[in-house]
């Protein structure tokens, strides 16, 4: 009897821990929390924690409290796989990541193979920012969903805007030397050749990812080329330091970007006095006239002091909750089936949908320029007094590009 009582006493805490685990839905957040990408990764982590708080305030997902589990990958594909295995071993069945398409490619392969080997224990990978087109084309997977527009979709929108800007004569391309940077430069060359064959590409530079500390030599090349405009997919410190070097040298060109709004970017733009000379293509920006997104923006800034850089993360978390409710299950395969083809009113307003064929989300895309706020827009960036102002909007159905995906489904 005494042995039975001791065994029961030992088992009770164990059962309590199991019950607690069952009441929690863990989402593994695999992104850089140290190294050159840490500033971007920390903002992403806090954004997802803010979104988890929003979901939990409404009762969680199917009654389970959402917990974001931070896992530092140092922007390294191999380290990302170690962190993914660690997450899975601890019971995580949903992973989200965004910074680095090289990481995204490695995670897609890893999770796809894991699911093939472990039927009934599947894991889903929610991609909120890695935009290499290959991820929803040749490397597409049932286990992978992307909420950001891929780089070809963004370049299509950006070059359509540039097509109507006759002052552009000479363009310089500068991008990070990995799969995403390669996709940006390749798409830019191809699309400009079709839409504006008169534009001269006077430079095409690649540099190491998150390793350059002084971009002065690169800026000197841009200056010497006579370019009037630059296209770059640089993000994180690679954009902020690039613009800082441009400001230090007095370079005055127009910048057409993917990620100018990232940490340090707005400050560098202001310091360079590039008023209305920096453009960004994105699925949203703070000053869109939409009551609910503006309220969210204000609440996020009040809590953390930074702006919402990832409207797509909001769409991801809210659609995840809807898909689980639709499936009446948190089993990844059932949630995936519910996400496929889902129509959704996006965070910034307008219609979006998750294409079943390749798990690419389509949504309205905006071109915005950064500069002095003159029309009482409520949000500036990084206390510069400058902010984002819309110059073009493309509805979701006008952003659709074909896919070569041949998806295998369970």
mmCIF file of C-alpha atoms in Angstrom:
data_model
loop_
_atom_site.group_PDB
_atom_site.id
_atom_site.type_symbol
_atom_site.label_atom_id
_atom_site.label_comp_id
_atom_site.label_asym_id
_atom_site.label_seq_id
_atom_site.Cartn_x
_atom_site.Cartn_y
_atom_site.Cartn_z
ATOM 1 C CA UNK A 1 0.000 0.000 0.000
ATOM 2 C CA UNK A 2 2.795 2.398 0.930
ATOM 3 C CA UNK A 3 4.481 1.704 -2.419
ATOM 4 C CA UNK A 4 1.228 2.408 -4.261
ATOM 5 C CA UNK A 5 0.752 5.691 -2.408
ATOM 6 C CA UNK A 6 4.321 6.745 -3.192
ATOM 7 C CA UNK A 7 3.831 5.868 -6.849
ATOM 8 C CA UNK A 8 0.598 7.872 -6.953
ATOM 9 C CA UNK A 9 2.277 10.840 -5.263
ATOM 10 C CA UNK A 10 5.041 10.702 -7.848
ATOM 11 C CA UNK A 11 2.592 10.392 -10.738
ATOM 12 C CA UNK A 12 0.395 13.364 -9.759
ATOM 13 C CA UNK A 13 2.945 16.070 -10.670
ATOM 14 C CA UNK A 14 3.697 14.211 -13.874
ATOM 15 C CA UNK A 15 0.015 14.111 -14.762
ATOM 16 C CA UNK A 16 -0.331 17.784 -13.884
ATOM 17 C CA UNK A 17 2.545 18.612 -16.256
ATOM 18 C CA UNK A 18 0.959 16.534 -19.008
ATOM 19 C CA UNK A 19 -2.395 18.248 -18.500
ATOM 20 C CA UNK A 20 -0.696 21.644 -18.605
ATOM 21 C CA UNK A 21 1.090 20.676 -21.840
ATOM 22 C CA UNK A 22 -2.183 19.527 -23.352
ATOM 23 C CA UNK A 23 -3.764 22.877 -22.489
ATOM 24 C CA UNK A 24 -1.014 24.754 -24.351
ATOM 25 C CA UNK A 25 -0.528 25.064 -28.109
ATOM 26 C CA UNK A 26 3.173 25.692 -28.719
ATOM 27 C CA UNK A 27 4.399 27.421 -31.865
ATOM 28 C CA UNK A 28 8.140 27.228 -32.456
ATOM 29 C CA UNK A 29 9.598 30.546 -33.617
ATOM 30 C CA UNK A 30 12.868 29.809 -35.448
ATOM 31 C CA UNK A 31 14.672 33.024 -36.379
ATOM 32 C CA UNK A 32 17.860 34.950 -35.493
ATOM 33 C CA UNK A 33 17.978 36.102 -31.882
ATOM 34 C CA UNK A 34 21.736 36.671 -31.966
ATOM 35 C CA UNK A 35 24.214 37.772 -34.624
ATOM 36 C CA UNK A 36 23.620 40.162 -37.511
ATOM 37 C CA UNK A 37 19.921 39.381 -37.871
ATOM 38 C CA UNK A 38 19.058 39.655 -34.174
ATOM 39 C CA UNK A 39 17.311 43.040 -34.362
ATOM 40 C CA UNK A 40 14.937 41.698 -37.001
ATOM 41 C CA UNK A 41 14.405 38.412 -35.176
ATOM 42 C CA UNK A 42 13.619 40.083 -31.853
ATOM 43 C CA UNK A 43 10.964 42.279 -33.463
ATOM 44 C CA UNK A 44 9.422 39.241 -35.121
ATOM 45 C CA UNK A 45 9.384 37.363 -31.807
ATOM 46 C CA UNK A 46 7.664 40.207 -29.962
ATOM 47 C CA UNK A 47 5.163 40.566 -32.802
ATOM 48 C CA UNK A 48 4.198 36.896 -32.528
ATOM 49 C CA UNK A 49 4.023 37.119 -28.744
ATOM 50 C CA UNK A 50 1.690 40.105 -29.125
ATOM 51 C CA UNK A 51 -0.453 38.066 -31.520
ATOM 52 C CA UNK A 52 -0.483 35.112 -29.107
ATOM 53 C CA UNK A 53 -1.739 37.472 -26.402
ATOM 54 C CA UNK A 54 -4.499 38.627 -28.774
ATOM 55 C CA UNK A 55 -5.564 35.043 -29.491
ATOM 56 C CA UNK A 56 -5.390 34.041 -25.826
ATOM 57 C CA UNK A 57 -7.535 37.015 -24.785
ATOM 58 C CA UNK A 58 -10.257 35.493 -26.984
ATOM 59 C CA UNK A 59 -9.969 32.053 -25.413
ATOM 60 C CA UNK A 60 -7.017 30.663 -27.356
ATOM 61 C CA UNK A 61 -7.293 28.260 -30.275
ATOM 62 C CA UNK A 62 -9.890 25.580 -29.622
ATOM 63 C CA UNK A 63 -9.580 26.465 -25.945
ATOM 64 C CA UNK A 64 -5.821 26.024 -25.821
ATOM 65 C CA UNK A 65 -3.503 28.829 -24.771
ATOM 66 C CA UNK A 66 -0.979 29.742 -27.484
ATOM 67 C CA UNK A 67 2.676 29.882 -26.445
ATOM 68 C CA UNK A 68 5.450 31.162 -28.733
ATOM 69 C CA UNK A 69 8.653 29.183 -28.174
ATOM 70 C CA UNK A 70 11.735 31.226 -29.234
ATOM 71 C CA UNK A 71 14.517 29.246 -30.940
ATOM 72 C CA UNK A 72 17.664 31.074 -32.073
ATOM 73 C CA UNK A 73 18.947 29.921 -35.469
ATOM 74 C CA UNK A 74 21.559 32.700 -35.965
ATOM 75 C CA UNK A 75 20.265 32.951 -39.599
ATOM 76 C CA UNK A 76 22.003 29.639 -40.250
ATOM 77 C CA UNK A 77 20.271 26.780 -42.123
ATOM 78 C CA UNK A 78 22.113 24.002 -40.256
ATOM 79 C CA UNK A 79 21.401 25.556 -36.860
ATOM 80 C CA UNK A 80 17.751 25.942 -37.918
ATOM 81 C CA UNK A 81 17.440 22.183 -38.401
ATOM 82 C CA UNK A 82 18.884 21.554 -34.933
ATOM 83 C CA UNK A 83 16.341 23.981 -33.474
ATOM 84 C CA UNK A 84 13.502 22.415 -35.486
ATOM 85 C CA UNK A 85 14.361 18.951 -34.138
ATOM 86 C CA UNK A 86 14.576 20.365 -30.619
ATOM 87 C CA UNK A 87 11.117 21.907 -31.051
ATOM 88 C CA UNK A 88 9.609 18.684 -32.377
ATOM 89 C CA UNK A 89 11.175 16.662 -29.566
ATOM 90 C CA UNK A 90 9.464 18.987 -27.051
ATOM 91 C CA UNK A 91 6.051 18.443 -28.646
ATOM 92 C CA UNK A 92 5.873 21.414 -31.051
ATOM 93 C CA UNK A 93 3.876 20.634 -34.186
ATOM 94 C CA UNK A 94 3.729 24.130 -35.677
ATOM 95 C CA UNK A 95 6.839 26.072 -36.650
ATOM 96 C CA UNK A 96 7.065 29.619 -38.002
ATOM 97 C CA UNK A 97 10.080 31.305 -39.602
ATOM 98 C CA UNK A 98 10.711 34.186 -41.955
ATOM 99 C CA UNK A 99 14.201 35.652 -42.121
ATOM 100 C CA UNK A 100 16.302 33.974 -44.777
ATOM 101 C CA UNK A 101 15.134 31.943 -47.768
ATOM 102 C CA UNK A 102 18.152 29.660 -47.386
ATOM 103 C CA UNK A 103 16.801 28.779 -43.944
ATOM 104 C CA UNK A 104 13.298 28.367 -45.361
ATOM 105 C CA UNK A 105 14.510 25.941 -48.014
ATOM 106 C CA UNK A 106 16.297 23.829 -45.425
ATOM 107 C CA UNK A 107 13.284 23.808 -43.097
ATOM 108 C CA UNK A 108 10.905 22.873 -45.920
ATOM 109 C CA UNK A 109 13.025 19.870 -46.888
ATOM 110 C CA UNK A 110 13.501 18.792 -43.276
ATOM 111 C CA UNK A 111 9.829 19.021 -42.269
ATOM 112 C CA UNK A 112 8.616 17.382 -45.485
ATOM 113 C CA UNK A 113 10.922 14.394 -44.916
ATOM 114 C CA UNK A 114 10.048 14.245 -41.220
ATOM 115 C CA UNK A 115 6.337 14.057 -42.044
ATOM 116 C CA UNK A 116 6.902 11.309 -44.586
ATOM 117 C CA UNK A 117 8.707 9.257 -41.927
ATOM 118 C CA UNK A 118 6.277 10.035 -39.102
ATOM 119 C CA UNK A 119 2.664 9.696 -40.279
ATOM 120 C CA UNK A 120 0.251 10.773 -37.569
ATOM 121 C CA UNK A 121 2.852 13.078 -35.984
ATOM 122 C CA UNK A 122 3.028 15.665 -38.759
ATOM 123 C CA UNK A 123 4.401 19.188 -38.357
ATOM 124 C CA UNK A 124 3.405 22.310 -40.323
ATOM 125 C CA UNK A 125 5.759 25.121 -41.299
ATOM 126 C CA UNK A 126 4.226 28.625 -41.496
ATOM 127 C CA UNK A 127 6.475 30.967 -43.496
ATOM 128 C CA UNK A 128 5.853 34.646 -42.796
ATOM 129 C CA UNK A 129 8.707 36.356 -44.645
ATOM 130 C CA UNK A 130 11.017 34.099 -46.714
ATOM 131 C CA UNK A 131 10.161 35.017 -50.294
ATOM 132 C CA UNK A 132 12.307 32.989 -52.694
ATOM 133 C CA UNK A 133 9.817 31.919 -55.423
ATOM 134 C CA UNK A 134 11.218 28.381 -55.446
ATOM 135 C CA UNK A 135 9.490 27.667 -52.112
ATOM 136 C CA UNK A 136 6.066 27.633 -53.768
ATOM 137 C CA UNK A 137 7.303 26.324 -57.111
ATOM 138 C CA UNK A 138 9.867 23.509 -57.459
ATOM 139 C CA UNK A 139 10.300 23.057 -53.688
ATOM 140 C CA UNK A 140 6.612 23.382 -52.778
ATOM 141 C CA UNK A 141 5.359 21.129 -50.003
ATOM 142 C CA UNK A 142 2.042 20.273 -48.379
ATOM 143 C CA UNK A 143 3.738 21.051 -45.059
ATOM 144 C CA UNK A 144 4.684 24.632 -46.048
ATOM 145 C CA UNK A 145 2.404 27.694 -46.199
ATOM 146 C CA UNK A 146 3.652 31.166 -47.162
ATOM 147 C CA UNK A 147 1.849 34.358 -46.103
ATOM 148 C CA UNK A 148 4.270 36.841 -47.669
ATOM 149 C CA UNK A 149 4.158 37.629 -51.375
ATOM 150 C CA UNK A 150 7.101 35.944 -53.074
ATOM 151 C CA UNK A 151 9.857 38.104 -54.551
ATOM 152 C CA UNK A 152 8.597 37.699 -58.127
ATOM 153 C CA UNK A 153 5.149 38.961 -57.106
ATOM 154 C CA UNK A 154 6.759 41.947 -55.368
ATOM 155 C CA UNK A 155 9.066 42.689 -58.298
ATOM 156 C CA UNK A 156 6.124 42.476 -60.707
ATOM 157 C CA UNK A 157 4.350 45.177 -58.673
ATOM 158 C CA UNK A 158 7.482 47.282 -58.243
ATOM 159 C CA UNK A 159 8.469 47.233 -61.907
ATOM 160 C CA UNK A 160 4.898 48.007 -62.974
ATOM 161 C CA UNK A 161 5.173 51.168 -60.870
ATOM 162 C CA UNK A 162 8.646 51.954 -62.219
ATOM 163 C CA UNK A 163 7.388 51.449 -65.771
ATOM 164 C CA UNK A 164 5.294 54.608 -65.349
ATOM 165 C CA UNK A 165 8.226 56.651 -64.005
ATOM 166 C CA UNK A 166 9.987 58.115 -67.075
ATOM 167 C CA UNK A 167 12.680 59.823 -64.997
ATOM 168 C CA UNK A 168 14.306 56.425 -64.356
ATOM 169 C CA UNK A 169 17.147 56.020 -66.862
ATOM 170 C CA UNK A 170 19.972 54.169 -65.109
ATOM 171 C CA UNK A 171 19.547 51.495 -62.417
ATOM 172 C CA UNK A 172 22.017 49.839 -60.086
ATOM 173 C CA UNK A 173 21.196 46.466 -58.515
ATOM 174 C CA UNK A 174 22.693 45.576 -55.128
ATOM 175 C CA UNK A 175 21.589 42.478 -53.228
ATOM 176 C CA UNK A 176 22.624 39.942 -50.616
ATOM 177 C CA UNK A 177 24.492 36.929 -51.957
ATOM 178 C CA UNK A 178 22.064 34.080 -51.304
ATOM 179 C CA UNK A 179 18.944 32.618 -52.908
ATOM 180 C CA UNK A 180 16.606 35.548 -52.179
ATOM 181 C CA UNK A 181 19.078 38.171 -53.385
ATOM 182 C CA UNK A 182 19.610 36.142 -56.535
ATOM 183 C CA UNK A 183 15.856 35.974 -57.176
ATOM 184 C CA UNK A 184 15.540 39.766 -56.774
ATOM 185 C CA UNK A 185 18.290 40.614 -59.263
ATOM 186 C CA UNK A 186 17.169 37.964 -61.775
ATOM 187 C CA UNK A 187 13.537 39.095 -61.706
ATOM 188 C CA UNK A 188 14.498 42.771 -61.871
ATOM 189 C CA UNK A 189 16.610 42.221 -64.978
ATOM 190 C CA UNK A 190 13.974 40.141 -66.752
ATOM 191 C CA UNK A 191 11.000 42.366 -65.924
ATOM 192 C CA UNK A 192 12.750 45.658 -66.682
ATOM 193 C CA UNK A 193 13.907 44.283 -70.015
ATOM 194 C CA UNK A 194 10.283 43.572 -70.923
ATOM 195 C CA UNK A 195 8.645 46.673 -69.445
ATOM 196 C CA UNK A 196 11.344 49.328 -69.820
ATOM 197 C CA UNK A 197 13.987 48.165 -72.301
ATOM 198 C CA UNK A 198 15.274 51.746 -72.450
ATOM 199 C CA UNK A 199 16.541 51.582 -68.863
ATOM 200 C CA UNK A 200 20.265 50.880 -68.576
ATOM 201 C CA UNK A 201 21.412 48.580 -65.767
ATOM 202 C CA UNK A 202 24.737 50.175 -64.832
ATOM 203 C CA UNK A 203 25.698 47.820 -62.005
ATOM 204 C CA UNK A 204 24.758 44.454 -60.534
ATOM 205 C CA UNK A 205 26.410 43.771 -57.177
ATOM 206 C CA UNK A 206 26.123 40.930 -54.662
ATOM 207 C CA UNK A 207 27.598 41.014 -51.164
ATOM 208 C CA UNK A 208 27.821 38.582 -48.196
ATOM 209 C CA UNK A 209 24.647 38.231 -46.116
ATOM 210 C CA UNK A 210 24.739 40.164 -42.803
ATOM 211 C CA UNK A 211 28.541 40.345 -42.754
ATOM 212 C CA UNK A 212 29.360 43.757 -44.268
ATOM 213 C CA UNK A 213 29.946 46.456 -41.645
ATOM 214 C CA UNK A 214 30.946 49.282 -44.005
ATOM 215 C CA UNK A 215 29.139 49.737 -47.314
ATOM 216 C CA UNK A 216 31.237 52.766 -48.352
ATOM 217 C CA UNK A 217 33.064 50.847 -51.150
ATOM 218 C CA UNK A 218 29.719 49.686 -52.589
ATOM 219 C CA UNK A 219 28.273 53.203 -52.425
ATOM 220 C CA UNK A 220 31.361 54.531 -54.215
ATOM 221 C CA UNK A 221 30.641 52.118 -57.088
ATOM 222 C CA UNK A 222 27.003 53.233 -57.267
ATOM 223 C CA UNK A 223 28.109 56.873 -57.327
ATOM 224 C CA UNK A 224 30.659 56.223 -60.064
ATOM 225 C CA UNK A 225 28.088 54.366 -62.191
ATOM 226 C CA UNK A 226 25.907 57.438 -62.684
ATOM 227 C CA UNK A 227 22.808 55.543 -61.538
ATOM 228 C CA UNK A 228 19.699 57.591 -60.783
ATOM 229 C CA UNK A 229 17.934 54.670 -59.023
ATOM 230 C CA UNK A 230 18.825 51.558 -57.016
ATOM 231 C CA UNK A 231 16.889 48.309 -56.606
ATOM 232 C CA UNK A 232 17.715 46.280 -53.499
ATOM 233 C CA UNK A 233 16.199 43.413 -51.565
ATOM 234 C CA UNK A 234 18.521 44.069 -48.605
ATOM 235 C CA UNK A 235 17.009 43.632 -45.159
ATOM 236 C CA UNK A 236 18.007 44.137 -41.534
ATOM 237 C CA UNK A 237 21.405 45.689 -40.899
ATOM 238 C CA UNK A 238 22.315 45.219 -44.573
ATOM 239 C CA UNK A 239 19.754 47.849 -45.529
ATOM 240 C CA UNK A 240 20.323 50.235 -42.625
ATOM 241 C CA UNK A 241 24.107 50.235 -43.077
ATOM 242 C CA UNK A 242 23.773 50.569 -46.858
ATOM 243 C CA UNK A 243 21.649 53.712 -46.466
ATOM 244 C CA UNK A 244 23.938 55.056 -43.727
ATOM 245 C CA UNK A 245 26.895 54.809 -46.102
ATOM 246 C CA UNK A 246 24.828 56.522 -48.811
ATOM 247 C CA UNK A 247 24.021 59.365 -46.416
ATOM 248 C CA UNK A 248 27.681 59.723 -45.393
ATOM 249 C CA UNK A 249 28.744 60.000 -49.034
ATOM 250 C CA UNK A 250 25.964 62.370 -50.065
ATOM 251 C CA UNK A 251 24.611 59.924 -52.656
ATOM 252 C CA UNK A 252 21.230 61.145 -53.926
ATOM 253 C CA UNK A 253 19.329 58.508 -55.875
ATOM 254 C CA UNK A 254 15.887 56.942 -55.653
ATOM 255 C CA UNK A 255 15.743 53.601 -53.830
ATOM 256 C CA UNK A 256 13.276 50.857 -54.770
ATOM 257 C CA UNK A 257 13.212 48.339 -51.934
ATOM 258 C CA UNK A 258 11.543 45.387 -50.282
ATOM 259 C CA UNK A 259 12.479 46.081 -46.677
ATOM 260 C CA UNK A 260 13.347 49.760 -46.146
ATOM 261 C CA UNK A 261 11.000 49.860 -43.156
ATOM 262 C CA UNK A 262 13.086 47.445 -41.077
ATOM 263 C CA UNK A 263 14.929 48.446 -37.925
ATOM 264 C CA UNK A 264 17.290 51.347 -38.575
ATOM 265 C CA UNK A 265 16.087 51.873 -42.143
ATOM 266 C CA UNK A 266 13.814 54.877 -41.506
ATOM 267 C CA UNK A 267 16.485 56.583 -39.385
ATOM 268 C CA UNK A 268 19.085 56.118 -42.125
ATOM 269 C CA UNK A 269 16.674 57.495 -44.738
ATOM 270 C CA UNK A 270 16.008 60.599 -42.646
ATOM 271 C CA UNK A 271 19.707 61.121 -41.953
ATOM 272 C CA UNK A 272 20.349 60.955 -45.701
ATOM 273 C CA UNK A 273 17.600 63.546 -46.258
ATOM 274 C CA UNK A 274 16.051 61.262 -48.868
ATOM 275 C CA UNK A 275 12.586 62.789 -48.586
ATOM 276 C CA UNK A 276 10.165 60.804 -50.787
ATOM 277 C CA UNK A 277 13.100 59.082 -52.515
ATOM 278 C CA UNK A 278 12.778 55.648 -50.902
ATOM 279 C CA UNK A 279 10.013 53.291 -52.036
ATOM 280 C CA UNK A 280 8.937 49.969 -50.549
ATOM 281 C CA UNK A 281 6.751 47.205 -51.932
ATOM 282 C CA UNK A 282 4.812 45.397 -49.196
ATOM 283 C CA UNK A 283 1.447 43.963 -48.177
ATOM 284 C CA UNK A 284 0.764 46.934 -45.936
ATOM 285 C CA UNK A 285 2.087 49.960 -44.069
ATOM 286 C CA UNK A 286 1.082 51.840 -40.934
ATOM 287 C CA UNK A 287 -0.829 54.746 -42.476
ATOM 288 C CA UNK A 288 -3.362 52.777 -44.520
ATOM 289 C CA UNK A 289 -6.768 54.235 -43.709
ATOM 290 C CA UNK A 290 -8.254 51.168 -42.042
ATOM 291 C CA UNK A 291 -9.774 51.489 -38.572
ATOM 292 C CA UNK A 292 -8.955 48.015 -37.222
ATOM 293 C CA UNK A 293 -5.367 47.872 -38.509
ATOM 294 C CA UNK A 294 -4.665 51.357 -37.176
ATOM 295 C CA UNK A 295 -5.966 50.338 -33.736
ATOM 296 C CA UNK A 296 -3.703 47.282 -33.784
ATOM 297 C CA UNK A 297 -0.765 49.447 -34.876
ATOM 298 C CA UNK A 298 -1.311 51.855 -31.993
ATOM 299 C CA UNK A 299 -1.594 49.039 -29.433
ATOM 300 C CA UNK A 300 1.610 47.375 -30.665
ATOM 301 C CA UNK A 301 3.531 50.666 -30.560
ATOM 302 C CA UNK A 302 2.188 51.478 -27.113
ATOM 303 C CA UNK A 303 3.440 48.136 -25.780
ATOM 304 C CA UNK A 304 6.754 47.680 -27.585
ATOM 305 C CA UNK A 305 7.674 51.036 -29.141
ATOM 306 C CA UNK A 306 8.065 49.719 -32.691
ATOM 307 C CA UNK A 307 5.759 49.614 -35.698
ATOM 308 C CA UNK A 308 4.140 46.558 -37.265
ATOM 309 C CA UNK A 309 6.607 45.344 -39.847
ATOM 310 C CA UNK A 310 4.742 42.075 -40.449
ATOM 311 C CA UNK A 311 1.047 42.512 -41.335
ATOM 312 C CA UNK A 312 1.428 39.062 -42.865
ATOM 313 C CA UNK A 313 2.141 37.612 -39.407
ATOM 314 C CA UNK A 314 -1.253 38.907 -38.283
ATOM 315 C CA UNK A 315 -2.914 37.204 -41.255
ATOM 316 C CA UNK A 316 -0.998 34.001 -40.469
ATOM 317 C CA UNK A 317 -2.039 33.749 -36.826
ATOM 318 C CA UNK A 318 -5.646 34.732 -37.390
ATOM 319 C CA UNK A 319 -6.044 32.337 -40.330
ATOM 320 C CA UNK A 320 -4.466 29.544 -38.276
ATOM 321 C CA UNK A 321 -7.121 30.067 -35.604
ATOM 322 C CA UNK A 322 -9.902 30.087 -38.224
ATOM 323 C CA UNK A 323 -8.571 26.933 -39.900
ATOM 324 C CA UNK A 324 -8.420 25.060 -36.586
ATOM 325 C CA UNK A 325 -11.991 26.096 -35.833
ATOM 326 C CA UNK A 326 -13.100 25.030 -39.296
ATOM 327 C CA UNK A 327 -11.331 21.673 -38.951
ATOM 328 C CA UNK A 328 -12.457 21.300 -35.327
ATOM 329 C CA UNK A 329 -8.976 19.967 -34.764
ATOM 330 C CA UNK A 330 -5.376 20.934 -34.093
ATOM 331 C CA UNK A 331 -4.052 17.980 -36.062
ATOM 332 C CA UNK A 332 -1.693 19.572 -38.616
ATOM 333 C CA UNK A 333 -2.985 17.631 -41.635
ATOM 334 C CA UNK A 334 -6.573 18.673 -40.890
ATOM 335 C CA UNK A 335 -5.541 22.296 -40.286
ATOM 336 C CA UNK A 336 -3.619 22.279 -43.577
ATOM 337 C CA UNK A 337 -6.662 21.017 -45.451
ATOM 338 C CA UNK A 338 -8.759 23.808 -43.924
ATOM 339 C CA UNK A 339 -6.189 26.456 -44.908
ATOM 340 C CA UNK A 340 -6.070 25.331 -48.531
ATOM 341 C CA UNK A 341 -8.173 27.670 -50.666
ATOM 342 C CA UNK A 342 -9.227 29.793 -47.671
ATOM 343 C CA UNK A 343 -10.593 33.265 -48.455
ATOM 344 C CA UNK A 344 -9.775 35.915 -45.900
ATOM 345 C CA UNK A 345 -10.306 39.621 -45.198
ATOM 346 C CA UNK A 346 -6.694 40.708 -44.708
ATOM 347 C CA UNK A 347 -5.302 42.775 -41.863
ATOM 348 C CA UNK A 348 -5.061 46.038 -43.827
ATOM 349 C CA UNK A 349 -8.414 45.533 -45.571
ATOM 350 C CA UNK A 350 -9.278 43.800 -48.833
ATOM 351 C CA UNK A 351 -9.608 40.239 -50.047
ATOM 352 C CA UNK A 352 -6.905 37.619 -49.794
ATOM 353 C CA UNK A 353 -6.773 33.886 -50.430
ATOM 354 C CA UNK A 354 -4.468 30.903 -49.858
ATOM 355 C CA UNK A 355 -3.957 29.195 -53.217
ATOM 356 C CA UNK A 356 -4.475 25.460 -52.857
ATOM 357 C CA UNK A 357 -2.089 24.559 -55.669
ATOM 358 C CA UNK A 358 1.089 25.779 -53.935
ATOM 359 C CA UNK A 359 0.118 27.257 -50.523
ATOM 360 C CA UNK A 360 1.013 30.796 -51.621
ATOM 361 C CA UNK A 361 -1.124 33.516 -50.033
ATOM 362 C CA UNK A 362 -2.315 36.330 -52.291
ATOM 363 C CA UNK A 363 -3.294 39.729 -50.923
ATOM 364 C CA UNK A 364 -3.367 43.390 -51.940
ATOM 365 C CA UNK A 365 0.129 44.797 -52.505
ATOM 366 C CA UNK A 366 1.126 48.423 -51.925
ATOM 367 C CA UNK A 367 3.907 50.710 -53.093
ATOM 368 C CA UNK A 368 4.656 53.339 -50.448
ATOM 369 C CA UNK A 369 7.231 56.124 -50.237
ATOM 370 C CA UNK A 370 8.968 57.365 -47.131
ATOM 371 C CA UNK A 371 9.199 61.025 -46.235
ATOM 372 C CA UNK A 372 7.737 64.046 -44.525
ATOM 373 C CA UNK A 373 4.122 63.555 -43.422
ATOM 374 C CA UNK A 374 1.969 66.376 -44.750
ATOM 375 C CA UNK A 375 -1.573 64.995 -44.727
ATOM 376 C CA UNK A 376 -2.004 64.303 -40.998
ATOM 377 C CA UNK A 377 -1.003 60.660 -41.297
ATOM 378 C CA UNK A 378 -0.928 59.411 -37.698
ATOM 379 C CA UNK A 379 2.210 57.240 -37.663
ATOM 380 C CA UNK A 380 5.815 58.205 -38.196
ATOM 381 C CA UNK A 381 8.734 55.747 -37.954
ATOM 382 C CA UNK A 382 11.533 55.575 -35.389
ATOM 383 C CA UNK A 383 10.625 59.063 -34.093
ATOM 384 C CA UNK A 384 11.910 60.653 -37.303
ATOM 385 C CA UNK A 385 8.752 62.657 -37.986
ATOM 386 C CA UNK A 386 8.712 60.943 -41.387
ATOM 387 C CA UNK A 387 6.519 58.016 -42.352
ATOM 388 C CA UNK A 388 5.056 55.864 -45.116
ATOM 389 C CA UNK A 389 2.609 57.257 -47.677
ATOM 390 C CA UNK A 390 0.867 55.151 -50.305
ATOM 391 C CA UNK A 391 1.491 55.786 -54.003
ATOM 392 C CA UNK A 392 -0.051 52.629 -55.517
ATOM 393 C CA UNK A 393 -2.240 49.655 -54.600
ATOM 394 C CA UNK A 394 -2.611 46.383 -56.502
ATOM 395 C CA UNK A 395 -5.576 44.169 -55.606
ATOM 396 C CA UNK A 396 -4.932 40.512 -54.804
ATOM 397 C CA UNK A 397 -6.312 39.145 -58.078
ATOM 398 C CA UNK A 398 -3.889 41.374 -60.022
ATOM 399 C CA UNK A 399 -0.860 39.947 -58.173
ATOM 400 C CA UNK A 400 -1.388 36.308 -59.160
ATOM 401 C CA UNK A 401 1.487 34.650 -61.012
ATOM 402 C CA UNK A 402 1.472 31.020 -62.222
ATOM 403 C CA UNK A 403 3.118 28.222 -60.268
ATOM 404 C CA UNK A 404 5.093 25.174 -61.333
ATOM 405 C CA UNK A 405 4.281 23.355 -58.065
ATOM 406 C CA UNK A 406 3.458 19.654 -58.271
ATOM 407 C CA UNK A 407 2.394 19.026 -54.697
ATOM 408 C CA UNK A 408 2.249 15.584 -53.078
ATOM 409 C CA UNK A 409 -0.549 15.404 -50.520
ATOM 410 C CA UNK A 410 -0.883 12.893 -47.677
#
